[in-house]
PDB file of C-alpha atoms in Angstrom:
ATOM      1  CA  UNK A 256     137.546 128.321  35.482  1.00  0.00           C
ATOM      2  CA  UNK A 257     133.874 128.335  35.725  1.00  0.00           C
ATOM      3  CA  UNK A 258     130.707 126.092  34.966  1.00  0.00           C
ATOM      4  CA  UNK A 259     131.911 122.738  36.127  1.00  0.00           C
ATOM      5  CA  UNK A 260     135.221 123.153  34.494  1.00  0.00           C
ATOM      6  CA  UNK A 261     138.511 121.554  35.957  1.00  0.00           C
ATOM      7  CA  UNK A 262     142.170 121.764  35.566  1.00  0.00           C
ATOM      8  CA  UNK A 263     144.608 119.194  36.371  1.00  0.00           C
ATOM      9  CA  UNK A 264     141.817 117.073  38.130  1.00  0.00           C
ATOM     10  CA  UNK A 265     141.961 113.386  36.044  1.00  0.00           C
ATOM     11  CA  UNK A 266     145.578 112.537  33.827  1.00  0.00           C
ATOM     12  CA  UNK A 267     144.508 110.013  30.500  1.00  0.00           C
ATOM     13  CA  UNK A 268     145.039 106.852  32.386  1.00  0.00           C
ATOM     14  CA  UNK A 269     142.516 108.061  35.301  1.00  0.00           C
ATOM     15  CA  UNK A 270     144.751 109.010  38.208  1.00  0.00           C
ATOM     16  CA  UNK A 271     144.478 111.889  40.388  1.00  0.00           C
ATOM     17  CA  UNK A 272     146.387 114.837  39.762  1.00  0.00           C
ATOM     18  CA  UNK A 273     148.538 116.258  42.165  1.00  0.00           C
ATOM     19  CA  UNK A 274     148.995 120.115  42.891  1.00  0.00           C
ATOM     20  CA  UNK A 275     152.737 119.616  42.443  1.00  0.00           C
ATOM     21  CA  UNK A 276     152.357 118.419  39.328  1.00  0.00           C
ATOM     22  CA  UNK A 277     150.581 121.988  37.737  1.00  0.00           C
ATOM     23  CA  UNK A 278     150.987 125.530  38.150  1.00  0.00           C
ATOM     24  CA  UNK A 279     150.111 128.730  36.490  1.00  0.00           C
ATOM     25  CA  UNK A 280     152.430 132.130  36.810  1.00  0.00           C
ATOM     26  CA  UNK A 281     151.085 135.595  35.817  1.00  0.00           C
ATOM     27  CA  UNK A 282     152.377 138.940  35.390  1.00  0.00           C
ATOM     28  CA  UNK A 283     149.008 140.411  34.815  1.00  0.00           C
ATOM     29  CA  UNK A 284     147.019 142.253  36.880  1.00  0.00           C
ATOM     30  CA  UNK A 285     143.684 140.618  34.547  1.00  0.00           C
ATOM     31  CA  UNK A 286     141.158 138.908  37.747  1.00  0.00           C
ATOM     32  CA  UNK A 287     141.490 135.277  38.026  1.00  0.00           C
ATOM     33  CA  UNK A 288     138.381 133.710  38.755  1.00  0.00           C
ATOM     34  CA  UNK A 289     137.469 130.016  39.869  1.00  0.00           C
ATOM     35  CA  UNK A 290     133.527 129.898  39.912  1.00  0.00           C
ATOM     36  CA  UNK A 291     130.303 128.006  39.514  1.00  0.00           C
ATOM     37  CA  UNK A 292     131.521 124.142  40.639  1.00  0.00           C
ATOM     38  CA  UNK A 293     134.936 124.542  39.287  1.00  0.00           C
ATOM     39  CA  UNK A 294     138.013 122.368  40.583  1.00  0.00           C
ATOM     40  CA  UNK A 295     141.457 123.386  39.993  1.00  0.00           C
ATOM     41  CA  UNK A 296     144.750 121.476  41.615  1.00  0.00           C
ATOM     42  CA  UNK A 297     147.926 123.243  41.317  1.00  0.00           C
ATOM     43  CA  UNK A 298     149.807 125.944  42.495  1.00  0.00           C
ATOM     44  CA  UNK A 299     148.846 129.834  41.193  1.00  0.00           C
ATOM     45  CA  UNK A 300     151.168 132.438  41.266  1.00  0.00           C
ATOM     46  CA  UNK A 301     149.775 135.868  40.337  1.00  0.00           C
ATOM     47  CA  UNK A 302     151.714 138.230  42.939  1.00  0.00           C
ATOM     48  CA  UNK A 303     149.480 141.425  41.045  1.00  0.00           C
ATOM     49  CA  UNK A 304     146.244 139.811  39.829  1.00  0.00           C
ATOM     50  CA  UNK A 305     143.057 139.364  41.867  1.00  0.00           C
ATOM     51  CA  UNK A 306     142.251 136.047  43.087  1.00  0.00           C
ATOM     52  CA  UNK A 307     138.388 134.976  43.139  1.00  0.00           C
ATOM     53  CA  UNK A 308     137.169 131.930  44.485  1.00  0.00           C
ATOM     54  CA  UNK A 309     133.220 131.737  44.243  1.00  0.00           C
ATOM     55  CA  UNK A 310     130.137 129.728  44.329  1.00  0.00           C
ATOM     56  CA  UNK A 311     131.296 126.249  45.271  1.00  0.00           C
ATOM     57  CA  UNK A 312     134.583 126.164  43.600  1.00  0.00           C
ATOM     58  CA  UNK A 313     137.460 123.683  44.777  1.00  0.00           C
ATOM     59  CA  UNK A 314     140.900 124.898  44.925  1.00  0.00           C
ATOM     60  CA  UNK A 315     143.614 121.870  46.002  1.00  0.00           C
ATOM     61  CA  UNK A 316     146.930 123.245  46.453  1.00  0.00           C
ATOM     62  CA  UNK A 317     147.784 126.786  46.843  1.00  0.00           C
ATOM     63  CA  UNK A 318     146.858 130.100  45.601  1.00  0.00           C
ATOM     64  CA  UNK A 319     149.410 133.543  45.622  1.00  0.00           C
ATOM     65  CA  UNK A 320     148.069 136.818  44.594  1.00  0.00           C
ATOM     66  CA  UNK A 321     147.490 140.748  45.201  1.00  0.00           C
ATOM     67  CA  UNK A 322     144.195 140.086  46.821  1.00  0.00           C
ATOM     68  CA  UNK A 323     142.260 136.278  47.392  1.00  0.00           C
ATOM     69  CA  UNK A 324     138.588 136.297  47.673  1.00  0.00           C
ATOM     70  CA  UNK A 325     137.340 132.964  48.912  1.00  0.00           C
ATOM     71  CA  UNK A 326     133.375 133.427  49.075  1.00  0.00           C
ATOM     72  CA  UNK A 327     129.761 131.629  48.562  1.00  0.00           C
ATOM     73  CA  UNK A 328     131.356 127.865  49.196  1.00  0.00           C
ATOM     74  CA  UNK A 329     134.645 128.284  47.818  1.00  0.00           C
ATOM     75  CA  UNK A 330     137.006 126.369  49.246  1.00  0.00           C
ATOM     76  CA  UNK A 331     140.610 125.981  49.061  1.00  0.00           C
ATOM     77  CA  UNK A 332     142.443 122.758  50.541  1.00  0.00           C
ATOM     78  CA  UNK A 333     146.102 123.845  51.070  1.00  0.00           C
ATOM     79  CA  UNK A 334     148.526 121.249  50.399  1.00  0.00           C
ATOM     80  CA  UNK A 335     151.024 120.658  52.108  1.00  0.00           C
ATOM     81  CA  UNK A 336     153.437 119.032  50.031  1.00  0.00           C
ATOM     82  CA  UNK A 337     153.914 122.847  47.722  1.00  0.00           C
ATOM     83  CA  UNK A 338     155.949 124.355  51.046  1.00  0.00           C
ATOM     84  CA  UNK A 339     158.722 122.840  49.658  1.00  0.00           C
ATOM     85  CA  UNK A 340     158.764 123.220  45.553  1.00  0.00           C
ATOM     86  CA  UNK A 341     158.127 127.208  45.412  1.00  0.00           C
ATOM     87  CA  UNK A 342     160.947 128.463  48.177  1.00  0.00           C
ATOM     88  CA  UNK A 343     161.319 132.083  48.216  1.00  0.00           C
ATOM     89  CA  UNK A 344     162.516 133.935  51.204  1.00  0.00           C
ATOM     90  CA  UNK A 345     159.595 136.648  50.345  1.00  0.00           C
ATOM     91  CA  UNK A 346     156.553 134.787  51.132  1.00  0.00           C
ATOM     92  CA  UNK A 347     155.438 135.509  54.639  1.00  0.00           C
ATOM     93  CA  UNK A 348     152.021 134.792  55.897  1.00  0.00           C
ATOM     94  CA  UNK A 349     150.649 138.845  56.704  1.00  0.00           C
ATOM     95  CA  UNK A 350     147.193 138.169  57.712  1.00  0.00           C
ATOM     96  CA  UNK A 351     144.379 135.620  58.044  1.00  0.00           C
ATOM     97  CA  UNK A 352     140.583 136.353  58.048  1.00  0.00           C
ATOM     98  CA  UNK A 353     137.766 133.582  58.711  1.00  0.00           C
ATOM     99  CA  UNK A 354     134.592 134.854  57.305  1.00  0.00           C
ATOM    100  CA  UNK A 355     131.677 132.579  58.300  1.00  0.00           C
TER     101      UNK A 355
END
C-alpha cells in the first residue's frame, strides 16, 4: 500500500472498519510494503515475507511476518481485540526493539 492508499479504512455506508473484520495470509516470501501515508486495518499474516512499514504509514491491528521494519513515522496501533480471533499455540513474543 503506498501513496495515500488504504485498505479496510471506510465500509459504503461510512463506518469505520475494524481490524477484525480484514486480513491478508501469504505464503510468499515477495516484501510487503505499507509506505508514503498509507493506512491499512486488519490483521497480516506472512510468517516468510518481509514486513515494511515506512514514511508515515498507519497500521491498526496487527502485523506477523519473517522480519517487521517499522521506520520514518510508521506506526502500528496493535489492537487488542485480534488476541483472541488468530489463536495458535506458536506465536510467542521473541524480542522487542524501540528505535527512536
Amino acid at each position: 500500500a503506498k501513496l495515500g492508499s488504504t485498505i479496510n479504512v471506510v465500509d459504503s455506508a461510512g463506518n469505520p472498519g475494524l481490524p477484525t473484520d480484514f486480513a491478508i495470509y501469504s505464503n510468499s516470501t515477495a516484501k510487503i510494503d505499507f509506505k508514503h501515508d498509507s493506512e491499512f486495518r486488519g490483521f497480516v499474516y506472512a510468517p516468510y515475507a518481509d514486513i515494511d512499514m515506512k514514511n508515515s504509514s498507519d497500521v491498526y491491528g496487527a502485523i506477523w511476518g519473517n522480519n517487521v521494519d517499522i521506520k520514518n513515522s510508521g506506526t502500528l496501533y496493535y489492537d487488542e481485540a485480534l488476541k483472541d480471533k488468530y489463536l495458535t499455540d506458536n506465536l510467542a513474543l521473541l524480542s522487542w526493539k524501540e528505535v527512536l
